[in-house]
């Protein structure tokens, strides 16, 4: 349905807006081919979108919750019907294999459904009454939300914001990343069509559009997912008007393999490999450094490489046998390679993993063969920095205290995982600084849309998913009706 001539447009106040300039989105598997075209919108376009959202807020926020839910449910049905076409488009522009693109749509829908099912309960006003009087606790919409999203999971990281924001009575302007703008635009278009004009707007572009979305006084909240460096600019841009913010940022998630982990547990080992390499490692919550108890280090490395060689099959995302596609863009592939080169130059051993299935494609696209890096130093960039690509360092540790210290020695604190005997692992998990810690699984395998997700330290502020992810788009408004309304210590 969506061929390589697809051209997506901005949506402002219910209208598709023709842009003067468009940018071709290259196909990372075949960089000589185009995946489609996205507009380069201007700051003026962003202002118009914010104005439209601002005007729409006045009436949208008064619409009954039942109607908001009904509209969102209709959008869910439209997306479901178009899912195969959306998945293909996403694979083509992003480089993730088709099964992975389908998985992303599945998570997006699961969250939208959860949000619809829980919106009424979570967002309804509470009334408390006692001998002192009555209090209404209202969860009001905040206003115009600017949503800014990255390229790695463009659909799920957009719907994670759109569904709760609109259900809670907010309006939105969303800006996706220019590195994966196509499939998300189709999804936003499908959702926007079910809502009154101006409730959900879409603009494309680079940092200049982002700056407007984060500094414009009519924007009340920013919902941003992306790099920690970008978030620092956003906080500064938003400071003048003190905006509400949810920030989902980078991570450098540790996987701790305890001395009682069974290295012969093939299912667990496969889960760990997937936790490192799904989506070519381009996931905020992927396990990005593995620490192994020294007493089992050698056996672990041997079995890990065995498991990785079985699961990893690199090639064309449309080849059904492929588990890992290319890196999304040249800059990212070069960055990951530079970390590997740096580790090699310092004496680390780099072991290639898995099979390359489509050799011709591999040579021309932005592919990196997945690797493990052995013998790196604890402070090497490959260990300390967020690689965001198909490589992972494995390092030994001496005792649980050491493992906890290594895991916590990071500016990040998104997710983490502990592998071994369950009780032992839980004890260690409690001491790790992270928004989520998983036991004997990691990354998206342990993700559950029913529970809040987010980071500590420089991995973010606030939570998405779960009931918390709905309340994040509300301001609490207290209406107090005290019986007397007089303070006991004030004299007559
Ligand atoms: P990025 O920060 O470069 O870009 C994210 C978005 O911000 C894009 O839409 C971009 O155009 C926009 N942007 C850039 N400069 C801006 C500015 N000055 N003001 C406003 N917007 C601006 O991130 P990326 O490279 O697209 O994504 C990768 C990063 O995202 C990684 O660090 C990853 O860990 C993180 N991420 C975090 C989560 C999470 O839930 N914590 C999920 C996915 C990705």
XYZ file of C-alpha atoms and ligand atoms in Angstrom:
536
model
C 0.000 0.000 0.000
C 2.818 2.460 0.839
C 5.311 2.474 -2.048
C 8.700 4.182 -2.136
C 7.118 7.356 -3.523
C 5.153 7.823 -0.324
C 5.237 11.446 0.794
C 3.924 12.206 4.252
C 2.730 15.671 5.253
C 2.314 17.770 8.339
C -1.177 17.798 9.841
C -2.249 21.132 11.260
C -5.788 21.727 12.504
C -7.057 18.645 10.689
C -5.547 19.663 7.324
C -2.642 18.042 5.526
C -0.234 20.857 4.869
C 1.893 20.817 1.729
C 5.474 21.773 2.566
C 7.770 23.701 0.249
C 10.670 21.349 0.880
C 10.843 17.615 1.424
C 13.635 15.331 2.482
C 14.120 11.844 1.091
C 14.389 9.207 3.802
C 16.959 6.696 2.608
C 16.464 2.989 3.067
C 19.282 1.887 5.431
C 19.300 -1.622 3.953
C 19.768 -0.276 0.424
C 21.087 3.278 0.895
C 20.860 3.911 -2.854
C 17.067 3.516 -2.540
C 14.527 5.922 -1.084
C 12.024 4.749 1.534
C 9.796 7.812 1.061
C 9.686 11.558 1.611
C 8.936 13.711 4.644
C 8.476 17.469 4.733
C 10.957 19.863 6.248
C 8.596 22.028 8.229
C 9.524 25.458 9.515
C 9.250 27.125 12.916
C 6.235 29.030 11.515
C 4.525 25.689 10.801
C 5.234 24.676 14.388
C 3.710 27.925 15.679
C 0.573 27.318 13.594
C 0.299 23.770 14.926
C 0.697 24.972 18.518
C -1.925 27.692 17.948
C -4.333 25.096 16.540
C -3.762 22.801 19.506
C -4.172 25.717 21.899
C -7.514 26.706 20.385
C -8.739 23.092 20.301
C -7.857 22.528 23.968
C -10.651 24.800 25.237
C -13.395 22.540 23.883
C -11.576 19.162 23.809
C -10.858 19.234 27.513
C -14.609 19.501 28.220
C -15.515 16.461 26.111
C -16.754 13.523 28.194
C -14.250 10.749 28.877
C -16.590 8.205 27.232
C -16.366 10.065 23.921
C -12.585 10.402 24.139
C -12.280 6.657 24.697
C -14.670 5.849 21.837
C -12.636 7.949 19.429
C -9.372 6.331 20.518
C -10.911 2.866 20.147
C -11.896 3.670 16.578
C -8.320 4.754 15.864
C -7.077 1.442 17.290
C -9.293 -0.451 14.834
C -7.976 1.574 11.877
C -4.363 0.930 12.872
C -5.064 -2.785 13.351
C -6.517 -3.033 9.848
C -3.496 -1.266 8.333
C -0.888 -3.041 10.493
C 0.727 -5.181 7.748
C 1.278 -2.154 5.506
C 2.564 -0.017 8.375
C 5.002 -2.761 9.404
C 6.424 -2.962 5.882
C 6.892 0.779 5.689
C 8.564 0.808 9.100
C 10.965 -1.979 8.109
C 11.854 -0.166 4.915
C 12.600 3.219 6.486
C 14.080 1.929 9.748
C 15.891 -1.278 8.878
C 14.333 -3.400 11.624
C 13.205 -6.861 10.463
C 9.541 -7.309 9.674
C 8.839 -9.405 12.816
C 10.361 -6.628 14.886
C 8.272 -3.939 13.157
C 5.144 -6.052 13.747
C 6.170 -6.392 17.390
C 6.412 -2.622 17.705
C 2.895 -2.206 16.324
C 1.697 -4.896 18.752
C 3.136 -3.053 21.760
C 1.680 0.244 20.534
C -1.789 -1.290 20.263
C -1.510 -3.101 23.597
C -0.728 0.201 25.300
C -3.482 2.110 23.517
C -5.950 -0.584 24.552
C -4.727 -0.547 28.161
C -5.028 3.246 28.212
C -8.617 3.083 26.904
C -9.595 0.358 29.370
C -8.207 2.251 32.369
C -8.783 5.888 31.453
C -12.185 6.161 33.075
C -11.112 4.765 36.431
C -7.776 6.508 36.615
C -8.824 9.915 35.330
C -12.175 10.309 37.047
C -12.572 12.853 39.819
C -12.302 11.541 43.362
C -14.525 12.825 46.130
C -13.450 12.594 49.776
C -15.774 13.566 52.607
C -15.311 13.587 56.389
C -16.309 15.671 59.430
C -14.126 18.577 58.179
C -15.865 18.879 54.832
C -15.623 17.717 51.248
C -12.775 17.666 48.750
C -12.931 17.007 45.044
C -9.666 15.785 43.547
C -9.855 16.468 39.812
C -7.373 15.200 37.231
C -7.499 17.935 34.622
C -5.868 18.020 31.228
C -2.774 20.223 31.254
C -3.070 21.955 27.882
C -0.953 21.719 24.732
C 1.573 18.879 24.871
C 4.640 18.914 22.621
C 5.670 15.334 21.913
C 9.139 14.823 20.466
C 10.194 11.304 19.576
C 13.313 9.423 18.394
C 13.935 7.121 15.458
C 14.449 3.771 17.154
C 10.816 2.976 18.102
C 8.894 5.715 16.309
C 5.434 4.141 16.633
C 5.441 2.895 20.192
C 7.219 5.982 21.535
C 4.637 8.218 19.869
C 1.511 6.262 20.834
C 2.862 5.997 24.400
C 2.327 9.782 24.510
C -0.656 10.310 22.213
C -3.071 7.890 23.908
C -2.815 9.153 27.504
C -2.499 12.802 26.489
C -5.672 12.836 24.395
C -7.632 10.618 26.782
C -6.809 13.011 29.617
C -8.175 15.964 27.648
C -4.964 17.489 26.312
C -4.175 18.477 22.752
C -0.860 17.694 21.084
C 1.716 18.625 18.499
C 3.980 15.694 17.689
C 7.355 15.863 15.977
C 8.931 12.564 14.956
C 12.593 12.063 14.114
C 13.637 12.752 10.517
C 15.394 9.362 10.626
C 12.111 7.393 10.729
C 9.299 9.805 9.869
C 7.092 7.756 7.536
C 5.254 4.951 9.353
C 4.632 7.121 12.400
C 3.091 9.800 10.189
C 0.603 7.290 8.816
C -0.301 6.207 12.355
C -0.691 9.792 13.549
C -2.835 10.528 10.491
C -5.106 7.582 11.377
C -5.486 8.735 14.972
C -5.912 12.429 14.124
C -8.747 11.575 11.699
C -10.842 10.284 14.620
C -10.488 13.463 16.689
C -11.739 17.041 16.246
C -9.496 19.363 14.240
C -6.491 20.636 16.150
C -6.548 17.950 18.857
C -3.630 16.021 17.320
C -1.206 17.849 15.044
C 1.941 16.637 13.330
C 4.996 18.583 12.221
C 8.310 17.354 10.867
C 11.731 18.858 10.974
C 14.926 19.273 12.865
C 16.089 21.053 15.997
C 14.628 24.466 14.994
C 11.118 23.016 15.014
C 12.004 21.225 18.266
C 13.104 24.508 19.838
C 9.737 26.125 18.973
C 7.871 23.158 20.423
C 9.807 23.349 23.672
C 9.905 27.120 24.217
C 6.556 28.419 22.912
C 4.605 29.874 25.873
C 1.380 28.167 24.717
C 2.926 24.722 25.286
C 2.132 23.444 28.774
C 3.915 20.081 28.763
C 6.778 18.423 26.937
C 6.854 14.669 26.460
C 10.279 13.858 25.082
C 12.026 10.600 24.289
C 15.545 10.834 22.989
C 19.128 11.467 23.963
C 20.198 12.876 27.318
C 22.194 15.610 25.524
C 19.110 16.801 23.634
C 17.074 16.745 26.864
C 19.493 19.243 28.416
C 18.762 21.705 25.578
C 15.056 21.074 26.013
C 15.112 21.773 29.749
C 16.845 25.083 29.075
C 14.380 26.007 26.303
C 11.449 25.218 28.599
C 12.836 26.975 31.668
C 11.424 30.420 30.921
C 7.848 29.170 31.058
C 8.377 26.334 33.605
C 6.796 23.553 31.587
C 5.659 20.219 32.907
C 7.929 17.488 31.518
C 8.246 13.771 30.990
C 11.728 12.840 29.792
C 12.635 9.316 28.639
C 16.331 9.393 27.889
C 19.410 7.325 27.264
C 20.547 4.309 29.216
C 23.568 2.100 29.706
C 21.820 -0.870 31.230
C 23.873 -3.429 33.111
C 23.151 -7.178 33.056
C 24.631 -8.852 36.139
C 25.287 -12.582 35.860
C 25.562 -14.030 39.375
C 27.695 -17.018 40.377
C 24.586 -19.266 40.556
C 23.436 -18.514 36.990
C 23.158 -21.763 35.048
C 25.287 -21.258 31.937
C 23.710 -24.411 30.461
C 20.214 -22.893 30.578
C 19.830 -22.373 26.847
C 16.506 -20.506 27.068
C 17.932 -18.008 29.557
C 21.051 -17.551 27.447
C 18.903 -16.927 24.351
C 16.869 -14.344 26.297
C 20.092 -12.584 27.240
C 21.366 -12.565 23.648
C 18.053 -11.084 22.468
C 18.305 -8.530 25.293
C 21.575 -7.357 23.764
C 20.871 -7.475 20.032
C 17.164 -7.031 19.253
C 16.664 -4.141 16.795
C 20.443 -4.254 16.214
C 20.915 -3.055 19.799
C 19.163 0.262 19.107
C 16.861 0.218 22.117
C 17.119 2.510 25.135
C 16.542 -0.436 27.475
C 18.764 -3.018 25.805
C 21.372 -4.639 28.096
C 24.465 -2.672 27.072
C 27.154 -4.088 29.393
C 27.328 -7.586 30.836
C 29.099 -8.192 34.156
C 29.781 -11.849 35.002
C 30.929 -13.344 38.308
C 34.577 -14.235 37.741
C 34.027 -17.808 38.998
C 31.872 -18.594 35.917
C 33.281 -16.039 33.448
C 35.068 -18.450 31.060
C 32.166 -20.935 30.808
C 29.708 -18.069 30.466
C 31.549 -16.462 27.544
C 31.785 -19.789 25.722
C 28.067 -20.572 26.128
C 27.033 -17.006 25.373
C 28.890 -17.026 22.042
C 27.329 -20.416 21.251
C 23.827 -19.061 21.916
C 24.487 -15.834 20.007
C 25.762 -17.773 16.991
C 22.494 -19.727 16.941
C 20.129 -16.756 17.145
C 21.894 -13.999 15.216
C 21.197 -13.994 11.461
C 21.988 -10.656 9.867
C 20.549 -9.497 6.585
C 17.668 -7.952 4.680
C 14.805 -7.041 7.059
C 12.365 -8.602 4.577
C 14.147 -11.960 4.645
C 12.029 -14.085 7.019
C 15.123 -15.887 8.357
C 16.800 -12.657 9.419
C 16.805 -11.665 13.096
C 18.926 -8.501 12.851
C 18.863 -5.806 10.174
C 21.119 -2.837 9.509
C 21.788 0.078 11.797
C 19.260 2.853 11.116
C 21.707 5.425 9.771
C 25.308 5.905 8.694
C 26.272 8.241 11.557
C 25.081 5.732 14.159
C 26.869 2.824 12.433
C 30.094 4.871 12.353
C 29.738 5.808 16.013
C 29.315 2.177 17.110
C 32.243 1.118 14.915
C 34.399 3.865 16.472
C 33.727 2.441 19.963
C 34.701 -1.038 18.748
C 37.857 0.328 17.066
C 38.807 2.194 20.230
C 38.428 -0.964 22.338
C 40.452 -2.994 19.796
C 43.224 -0.395 19.773
C 43.406 -0.672 23.569
C 43.862 -4.442 23.384
C 40.344 -5.829 23.749
C 39.273 -8.906 21.784
C 36.309 -8.465 19.470
C 34.389 -11.648 18.579
C 31.992 -11.606 15.625
C 28.673 -13.314 16.243
C 26.131 -15.105 14.090
C 25.778 -15.473 10.344
C 25.459 -12.950 7.547
C 22.652 -14.207 5.304
C 22.501 -11.616 2.558
C 26.133 -10.835 1.761
C 25.497 -8.376 -1.122
C 23.019 -6.367 0.899
C 25.307 -6.486 3.933
C 28.201 -4.959 1.971
C 26.173 -1.991 0.748
C 23.803 -1.211 3.651
C 24.558 0.257 7.082
C 25.226 -3.167 8.550
C 27.509 -4.065 11.420
C 28.044 -7.690 12.244
C 27.132 -8.127 15.924
C 30.095 -8.503 18.273
C 31.040 -9.104 21.876
C 34.008 -7.229 23.279
C 36.167 -9.126 25.765
C 38.963 -7.726 27.902
C 37.877 -4.073 27.813
C 38.629 -1.887 30.807
C 35.756 -0.915 33.127
C 36.213 2.734 32.096
C 36.579 2.286 28.338
C 34.066 4.201 26.193
C 32.580 0.896 24.916
C 31.554 0.173 28.517
C 30.761 3.649 29.833
C 28.926 5.133 26.851
C 25.567 4.166 25.421
C 26.586 2.255 22.266
C 23.065 1.982 20.827
C 24.175 -0.648 18.324
C 24.963 -4.353 17.877
C 27.906 -4.750 20.216
C 28.223 -5.550 23.908
C 31.184 -5.760 26.301
C 31.417 -8.686 28.740
C 33.483 -8.046 31.876
C 34.168 -10.073 35.041
C 33.371 -8.951 38.599
C 34.526 -10.115 42.023
C 31.591 -10.623 44.376
C 28.087 -9.109 44.399
C 29.170 -5.836 46.018
C 31.560 -5.242 43.136
C 28.825 -5.983 40.570
C 26.437 -3.533 42.235
C 29.144 -0.891 42.365
C 29.911 -1.351 38.647
C 26.242 -1.277 37.647
C 25.608 1.902 39.638
C 28.750 3.650 38.430
C 26.938 5.370 35.575
C 25.229 8.671 34.878
C 22.308 6.552 33.628
C 19.683 4.472 35.419
C 17.072 3.268 32.946
C 16.731 -0.510 33.284
C 19.015 -3.318 34.449
C 18.828 -7.047 34.918
C 20.112 -9.688 37.328
C 20.502 -13.311 36.268
C 20.803 -16.287 38.633
C 18.927 -17.889 41.531
C 15.721 -15.840 41.902
C 16.023 -14.901 45.589
C 19.696 -14.079 45.274
C 18.955 -11.989 42.168
C 16.157 -10.068 43.913
C 18.499 -9.162 46.784
C 21.014 -7.759 44.311
C 18.276 -6.078 42.227
C 17.074 -4.068 45.243
C 20.463 -2.355 45.405
C 20.576 -1.196 41.802
C 19.747 2.366 40.829
C 17.332 2.030 37.910
C 13.717 2.629 36.941
C 13.250 -1.087 36.251
C 15.295 -4.158 37.180
C 14.394 -7.504 35.650
C 15.185 -10.939 36.953
C 16.413 -13.566 34.469
C 15.198 -11.533 31.535
C 15.938 -8.101 30.182
C 15.022 -5.321 27.795
C 11.661 -5.434 26.012
C 11.125 -9.074 27.010
C 10.462 -7.823 30.534
C 8.449 -4.779 29.501
C 4.790 -4.706 30.516
C 2.551 -1.808 29.478
C 0.539 -2.226 32.698
C 3.445 -0.989 34.819
C 5.210 2.376 34.869
C 8.402 2.690 32.866
C 11.084 5.361 33.115
C 14.549 6.185 34.315
C 16.401 7.554 37.299
C 19.496 9.783 37.263
C 20.158 11.126 33.743
C 17.896 8.518 32.155
C 14.857 10.650 32.705
C 12.118 12.226 34.724
C 8.617 10.810 35.130
C 6.991 7.590 33.987
C 5.194 6.324 30.908
C 2.949 3.229 30.707
C 0.789 2.015 33.559
C -1.720 4.169 35.422
C 1.141 6.564 36.157
C 1.541 7.031 32.410
C -2.069 8.282 32.202
C -1.803 10.549 35.243
C 1.388 12.060 33.806
C -0.829 14.020 31.422
C -2.949 15.584 34.160
C -2.683 18.392 36.644
C -4.258 17.678 39.992
C -6.884 20.261 40.803
C -8.234 20.263 44.352
C -11.631 21.754 45.028
C -11.935 22.163 48.772
C -15.252 22.705 50.516
C -14.359 22.872 54.242
C -17.279 22.821 56.686
C -16.114 25.858 58.578
C -13.226 27.245 56.590
C -11.854 28.900 59.722
C -8.460 28.322 61.316
C -8.508 27.361 65.028
C -5.558 29.591 65.949
C -7.020 32.825 64.532
C -8.651 34.838 67.369
C -12.279 36.080 67.038
P 17.821 12.588 19.718
O 17.861 13.181 21.080
O 18.924 12.917 18.773
O 16.473 13.045 18.947
C 15.209 12.841 19.522
C 14.245 13.869 18.942
O 14.610 15.176 19.393
C 14.219 13.930 17.420
O 12.892 14.086 16.983
C 15.042 15.175 17.124
O 14.755 15.763 15.869
C 14.632 16.079 18.284
N 15.545 17.184 18.592
C 16.871 17.291 18.302
N 17.360 18.440 18.812
C 16.333 19.066 19.452
C 16.218 20.281 20.199
N 17.245 21.100 20.381
N 15.024 20.571 20.737
C 13.970 19.760 20.580
N 14.008 18.595 19.881
C 15.185 18.256 19.327
O 17.657 11.033 19.919
P 17.673 9.895 18.816
O 19.058 9.756 18.275
O 16.551 10.103 17.870
O 17.299 8.604 19.704
C 18.249 7.856 20.402
C 18.264 8.221 21.871
O 16.959 8.111 22.412
C 19.121 7.262 22.683
O 19.868 7.972 23.625
C 18.101 6.380 23.380
O 18.548 5.774 24.558
C 17.014 7.356 23.626
N 15.749 6.639 23.854
C 15.222 6.602 25.118
C 14.064 5.874 25.376
C 13.454 5.802 26.760
O 12.296 5.412 26.867
N 14.160 6.146 27.813
C 13.452 5.182 24.332
C 14.028 5.236 23.072
C 15.170 5.978 22.837
